PDB file of C-alpha atoms in Angstrom:
ATOM      1  CA  ALA A1377     -17.980  18.308   5.995  1.00  0.00           C
ATOM      2  CA  ARG A1378     -19.321  16.995   9.270  1.00  0.00           C
ATOM      3  CA  VAL A1379     -16.949  17.375  12.202  1.00  0.00           C
ATOM      4  CA  ARG A1380     -16.995  14.904  15.094  1.00  0.00           C
ATOM      5  CA  ARG A1381     -15.647  15.407  18.564  1.00  0.00           C
ATOM      6  CA  LEU A1382     -13.335  12.717  19.856  1.00  0.00           C
ATOM      7  CA  GLY A1383     -15.116  10.143  21.960  1.00  0.00           C
ATOM      8  CA  MET A1384     -18.601  11.016  20.679  1.00  0.00           C
ATOM      9  CA  PRO A1385     -20.404   8.082  19.043  1.00  0.00           C
ATOM     10  CA  SER A1386     -21.634   8.650  15.485  1.00  0.00           C
ATOM     11  CA  SER A1387     -23.576   5.388  15.214  1.00  0.00           C
ATOM     12  CA  LYS A1388     -25.393   2.871  17.384  1.00  0.00           C
ATOM     13  CA  ALA A1389     -22.479   0.445  17.027  1.00  0.00           C
ATOM     14  CA  GLU A1390     -20.037   3.002  18.418  1.00  0.00           C
ATOM     15  CA  ALA A1391     -22.297   3.524  21.445  1.00  0.00           C
ATOM     16  CA  LEU A1392     -21.937  -0.156  22.436  1.00  0.00           C
ATOM     17  CA  PRO A1393     -19.192  -1.094  24.888  1.00  0.00           C
ATOM     18  CA  CYS A1394     -16.106  -2.650  23.311  1.00  0.00           C
ATOM     19  CA  SER A1395     -16.722  -5.898  25.193  1.00  0.00           C
ATOM     20  CA  ALA A1396     -20.097  -6.266  23.459  1.00  0.00           C
ATOM     21  CA  ARG A1397     -18.569  -5.598  20.071  1.00  0.00           C
ATOM     22  CA  ALA A1398     -15.785  -8.115  20.760  1.00  0.00           C
ATOM     23  CA  ALA A1399     -18.370 -10.708  21.862  1.00  0.00           C
ATOM     24  CA  ASP A1400     -20.342 -10.049  18.680  1.00  0.00           C
ATOM     25  CA  GLY A1401     -17.152 -10.614  16.685  1.00  0.00           C
ATOM     26  CA  ALA A1402     -16.531 -13.879  18.531  1.00  0.00           C
ATOM     27  CA  LEU A1403     -20.006 -15.173  17.692  1.00  0.00           C
ATOM     28  CA  ARG A1404     -19.777 -14.123  14.051  1.00  0.00           C
ATOM     29  CA  GLY A1405     -16.272 -15.536  13.812  1.00  0.00           C
ATOM     30  CA  ALA A1406     -17.341 -18.859  15.309  1.00  0.00           C
ATOM     31  CA  GLY A1407     -20.138 -19.100  12.756  1.00  0.00           C
ATOM     32  CA  LEU A1408     -17.771 -18.250   9.915  1.00  0.00           C
ATOM     33  CA  GLY A1409     -15.252 -20.777  11.226  1.00  0.00           C
ATOM     34  CA  LEU A1410     -17.886 -23.497  11.361  1.00  0.00           C
ATOM     35  CA  LEU A1411     -18.862 -22.773   7.768  1.00  0.00           C
ATOM     36  CA  TRP A1412     -15.186 -22.855   6.825  1.00  0.00           C
ATOM     37  CA  GLY A1413     -14.762 -26.165   8.604  1.00  0.00           C
ATOM     38  CA  VAL A1414     -17.809 -27.726   6.966  1.00  0.00           C
ATOM     39  CA  TRP A1415     -16.702 -26.555   3.529  1.00  0.00           C
ATOM     40  CA  TYR A1416     -12.999 -27.436   3.764  1.00  0.00           C
ATOM     41  CA  GLY A1417     -13.173 -30.206   6.393  1.00  0.00           C
ATOM     42  CA  PRO A1418     -13.795 -33.128   4.018  1.00  0.00           C
ATOM     43  CA  GLY A1419     -10.817 -32.184   1.861  1.00  0.00           C
ATOM     44  CA  GLU A1420      -8.601 -31.733   4.895  1.00  0.00           C
ATOM     45  CA  ALA A1421      -9.725 -35.083   6.305  1.00  0.00           C
ATOM     46  CA  SER A1422      -8.998 -36.960   3.079  1.00  0.00           C
ATOM     47  CA  ALA A1423      -5.585 -35.253   2.767  1.00  0.00           C
ATOM     48  CA  ALA A1424      -4.772 -36.228   6.355  1.00  0.00           C
ATOM     49  CA  ARG A1425      -5.894 -39.798   5.678  1.00  0.00           C
ATOM     50  CA  ALA A1426      -3.669 -39.955   2.595  1.00  0.00           C
ATOM     51  CA  GLY A1427      -0.835 -38.572   4.732  1.00  0.00           C
ATOM     52  CA  GLY A1428      -1.159 -41.444   7.177  1.00  0.00           C
ATOM     53  CA  SER A1429      -3.378 -39.964   9.896  1.00  0.00           C
ATOM     54  CA  SER A1430      -4.897 -42.601  12.148  1.00  0.00           C
ATOM     55  CA  LEU A1431      -7.904 -40.437  13.036  1.00  0.00           C
ATOM     56  CA  HIS A1432     -11.281 -41.330  11.572  1.00  0.00           C
ATOM     57  CA  PRO A1433     -12.175 -38.800   8.834  1.00  0.00           C
ATOM     58  CA  LEU A1434     -15.289 -37.666  10.733  1.00  0.00           C
ATOM     59  CA  VAL A1435     -13.281 -37.024  13.902  1.00  0.00           C
ATOM     60  CA  TYR A1436     -10.616 -35.173  11.913  1.00  0.00           C
ATOM     61  CA  GLY A1437     -13.279 -33.095  10.130  1.00  0.00           C
ATOM     62  CA  LEU A1438     -14.992 -32.192  13.407  1.00  0.00           C
ATOM     63  CA  ARG A1439     -11.664 -31.233  14.964  1.00  0.00           C
ATOM     64  CA  PHE A1440     -10.854 -29.094  11.912  1.00  0.00           C
ATOM     65  CA  ALA A1441     -14.254 -27.366  12.144  1.00  0.00           C
ATOM     66  CA  GLY A1442     -13.738 -26.731  15.861  1.00  0.00           C
ATOM     67  CA  THR A1443     -10.278 -25.255  15.482  1.00  0.00           C
ATOM     68  CA  SER A1444     -11.483 -23.145  12.535  1.00  0.00           C
ATOM     69  CA  ALA A1445     -14.361 -21.814  14.642  1.00  0.00           C
ATOM     70  CA  LEU A1446     -12.019 -20.964  17.524  1.00  0.00           C
ATOM     71  CA  GLY A1447      -9.475 -19.329  15.235  1.00  0.00           C
ATOM     72  CA  PHE A1448     -11.980 -17.152  13.388  1.00  0.00           C
ATOM     73  CA  ALA A1449     -13.702 -16.231  16.664  1.00  0.00           C
ATOM     74  CA  ALA A1450     -10.391 -15.132  18.181  1.00  0.00           C
ATOM     75  CA  LEU A1451      -9.376 -13.107  15.127  1.00  0.00           C
ATOM     76  CA  ILE A1452     -12.663 -11.317  14.561  1.00  0.00           C
ATOM     77  CA  SER A1453     -13.298 -10.597  18.241  1.00  0.00           C
ATOM     78  CA  THR A1454      -9.768  -9.202  18.614  1.00  0.00           C
ATOM     79  CA  TYR A1455     -10.209  -7.087  15.477  1.00  0.00           C
ATOM     80  CA  ASN A1456     -13.546  -5.737  16.727  1.00  0.00           C
ATOM     81  CA  GLY A1457     -12.103  -4.998  20.170  1.00  0.00           C
ATOM     82  CA  LEU A1458      -9.076  -3.158  18.752  1.00  0.00           C
ATOM     83  CA  TYR A1459     -11.225  -1.282  16.251  1.00  0.00           C
ATOM     84  CA  CYS A1460     -13.626  -0.238  19.024  1.00  0.00           C
ATOM     85  CA  ALA A1461     -10.782   0.894  21.280  1.00  0.00           C
ATOM     86  CA  GLY A1462      -9.469   2.975  18.397  1.00  0.00           C
ATOM     87  CA  GLU A1463     -12.874   4.579  17.918  1.00  0.00           C
ATOM     88  CA  LYS A1464     -13.043   5.453  21.593  1.00  0.00           C
ATOM     89  CA  MET A1465      -9.598   7.096  21.468  1.00  0.00           C
ATOM     90  CA  LEU A1466      -9.459   8.527  17.927  1.00  0.00           C
ATOM     91  CA  GLY A1467     -13.094   8.809  16.852  1.00  0.00           C
ATOM     92  CA  THR A1468     -14.020   7.662  13.370  1.00  0.00           C
ATOM     93  CA  SER A1469     -10.732   7.434  11.530  1.00  0.00           C
ATOM     94  CA  VAL A1470      -8.980   5.413   8.856  1.00  0.00           C
ATOM     95  CA  ALA A1471      -6.378   4.667  11.531  1.00  0.00           C
ATOM     96  CA  ASN A1472      -8.797   2.259  13.262  1.00  0.00           C
ATOM     97  CA  PRO A1473      -8.890  -0.443  10.559  1.00  0.00           C
ATOM     98  CA  LEU A1474      -5.222   0.235   9.823  1.00  0.00           C
ATOM     99  CA  ILE A1475      -4.113  -0.461  13.398  1.00  0.00           C
ATOM    100  CA  ALA A1476      -6.557  -3.309  14.071  1.00  0.00           C
ATOM    101  CA  GLY A1477      -5.852  -4.957  10.702  1.00  0.00           C
ATOM    102  CA  GLY A1478      -2.104  -4.574  11.148  1.00  0.00           C
ATOM    103  CA  ALA A1479      -2.235  -6.171  14.593  1.00  0.00           C
ATOM    104  CA  ILE A1480      -4.326  -9.092  13.344  1.00  0.00           C
ATOM    105  CA  GLY A1481      -2.067  -9.479  10.298  1.00  0.00           C
ATOM    106  CA  THR A1482       0.968  -9.575  12.572  1.00  0.00           C
ATOM    107  CA  ALA A1483      -0.630 -12.352  14.630  1.00  0.00           C
ATOM    108  CA  ILE A1484      -1.516 -14.336  11.498  1.00  0.00           C
ATOM    109  CA  GLY A1485       1.968 -13.840  10.076  1.00  0.00           C
ATOM    110  CA  TYR A1486       3.584 -14.978  13.308  1.00  0.00           C
ATOM    111  CA  VAL A1487       1.451 -18.130  13.457  1.00  0.00           C
ATOM    112  CA  LEU A1488       2.251 -18.983   9.824  1.00  0.00           C
ATOM    113  CA  THR A1489       5.969 -18.083   9.850  1.00  0.00           C
ATOM    114  CA  PRO A1490       7.244 -17.704  13.430  1.00  0.00           C
ATOM    115  CA  GLY A1491      10.350 -15.579  13.776  1.00  0.00           C
ATOM    116  CA  LYS A1492      10.575 -14.533  10.103  1.00  0.00           C
ATOM    117  CA  LEU A1493      10.273 -10.754  10.017  1.00  0.00           C
ATOM    118  CA  LEU A1494       9.666 -10.216   6.299  1.00  0.00           C
ATOM    119  CA  PRO A1495       6.680 -12.586   5.917  1.00  0.00           C
ATOM    120  CA  ILE A1496       5.211 -11.352   9.201  1.00  0.00           C
ATOM    121  CA  SER A1497       5.554  -7.725   8.059  1.00  0.00           C
ATOM    122  CA  ALA A1498       4.104  -8.501   4.633  1.00  0.00           C
ATOM    123  CA  THR A1499       1.110 -10.246   6.187  1.00  0.00           C
ATOM    124  CA  ALA A1500       0.577  -7.348   8.599  1.00  0.00           C
ATOM    125  CA  PHE A1501       0.761  -4.763   5.801  1.00  0.00           C
ATOM    126  CA  GLY A1502      -1.503  -6.766   3.480  1.00  0.00           C
ATOM    127  CA  THR A1503      -4.117  -7.366   6.162  1.00  0.00           C
ATOM    128  CA  ALA A1504      -4.068  -3.706   7.198  1.00  0.00           C
ATOM    129  CA  ALA A1505      -4.484  -2.604   3.576  1.00  0.00           C
ATOM    130  CA  LEU A1506      -7.345  -5.046   3.073  1.00  0.00           C
ATOM    131  CA  CYS A1507      -9.098  -3.842   6.247  1.00  0.00           C
ATOM    132  CA  VAL A1508      -8.716  -0.170   5.294  1.00  0.00           C
ATOM    133  CA  SER A1509      -9.989  -0.872   1.767  1.00  0.00           C
ATOM    134  CA  ALA A1510     -12.985  -2.797   3.057  1.00  0.00           C
ATOM    135  CA  GLN A1511     -13.783  -0.050   5.564  1.00  0.00           C
ATOM    136  CA  LEU A1512     -13.655   2.619   2.871  1.00  0.00           C
ATOM    137  CA  VAL A1513     -15.936   0.622   0.587  1.00  0.00           C
ATOM    138  CA  LEU A1514     -18.398  -0.282   3.359  1.00  0.00           C
ATOM    139  CA  SER A1515     -18.559   3.279   4.690  1.00  0.00           C
ATOM    140  CA  GLY A1516     -19.576   4.621   1.278  1.00  0.00           C
ATOM    141  CA  TRP A1517     -16.334   6.444   0.590  1.00  0.00           C
ATOM    142  CA  SER A1518     -16.047   7.832  -2.931  1.00  0.00           C
ATOM    143  CA  ARG A1519     -13.815  10.150  -4.891  1.00  0.00           C
ATOM    144  CA  PRO A1520     -14.320  13.860  -4.327  1.00  0.00           C
ATOM    145  CA  GLU A1521     -16.571  15.469  -6.901  1.00  0.00           C
ATOM    146  CA  THR A1522     -14.742  17.459  -9.577  1.00  0.00           C
ATOM    147  CA  SER A1523     -15.956  20.604 -11.312  1.00  0.00           C
ATOM    148  CA  MET A1524     -17.090  18.384 -14.192  1.00  0.00           C
ATOM    149  CA  GLY A1525     -19.206  16.281 -11.838  1.00  0.00           C
ATOM    150  CA  GLN A1526     -18.518  12.920 -10.311  1.00  0.00           C
ATOM    151  CA  GLN A1527     -16.136  10.719 -12.323  1.00  0.00           C
ATOM    152  CA  GLY A1528     -15.461  13.484 -14.842  1.00  0.00           C
ATOM    153  CA  ARG A1529     -18.960  13.633 -16.349  1.00  0.00           C
ATOM    154  CA  PRO A1530     -20.618  17.017 -16.732  1.00  0.00           C
ATOM    155  CA  ASN A1531     -23.351  17.923 -14.240  1.00  0.00           C
ATOM    156  CA  ARG A1532     -26.873  18.319 -15.626  1.00  0.00           C
ATOM    157  CA  SER A1533     -26.569  22.083 -15.333  1.00  0.00           C
ATOM    158  CA  GLN A1534     -23.303  22.008 -17.338  1.00  0.00           C
ATOM    159  CA  ARG A1535     -24.758  19.922 -20.187  1.00  0.00           C
ATOM    160  CA  ARG A1536     -27.086  22.630 -21.468  1.00  0.00           C
TER     161      ARG A1536
END
């Protein structure tokens, strides 16, 4: 197994300053938020209109797209910044998505259910688990190979 020293970058992304990675997250988040707003905006506007909103549906849809862009930009840039700070302190570790995802999940949980500890904790745990799972999948993590070969199948040399 390859051993890394703490603080030594193992990829080009890790060599970037955390501010650049947070800015990248903000741009990607804004784009994702705009797509979200375009996709869900018409439905939100018609629901608001049915609920008695006096705003024109186009104005409501544009406002929804704008707030979605700002929200996603804030979340993804904060996640990237926390993840990067973790890499600088801990090196490549499963703790990075766990801590960054838990912090973002706590913020989401607090916005959705302010002051309610159980839903906030559940959102934090779920977001952290999702971030760790995604990181493991994206980094190419797989089960350790057994003596029978990967996933219990015999190796070619064992088949003969």
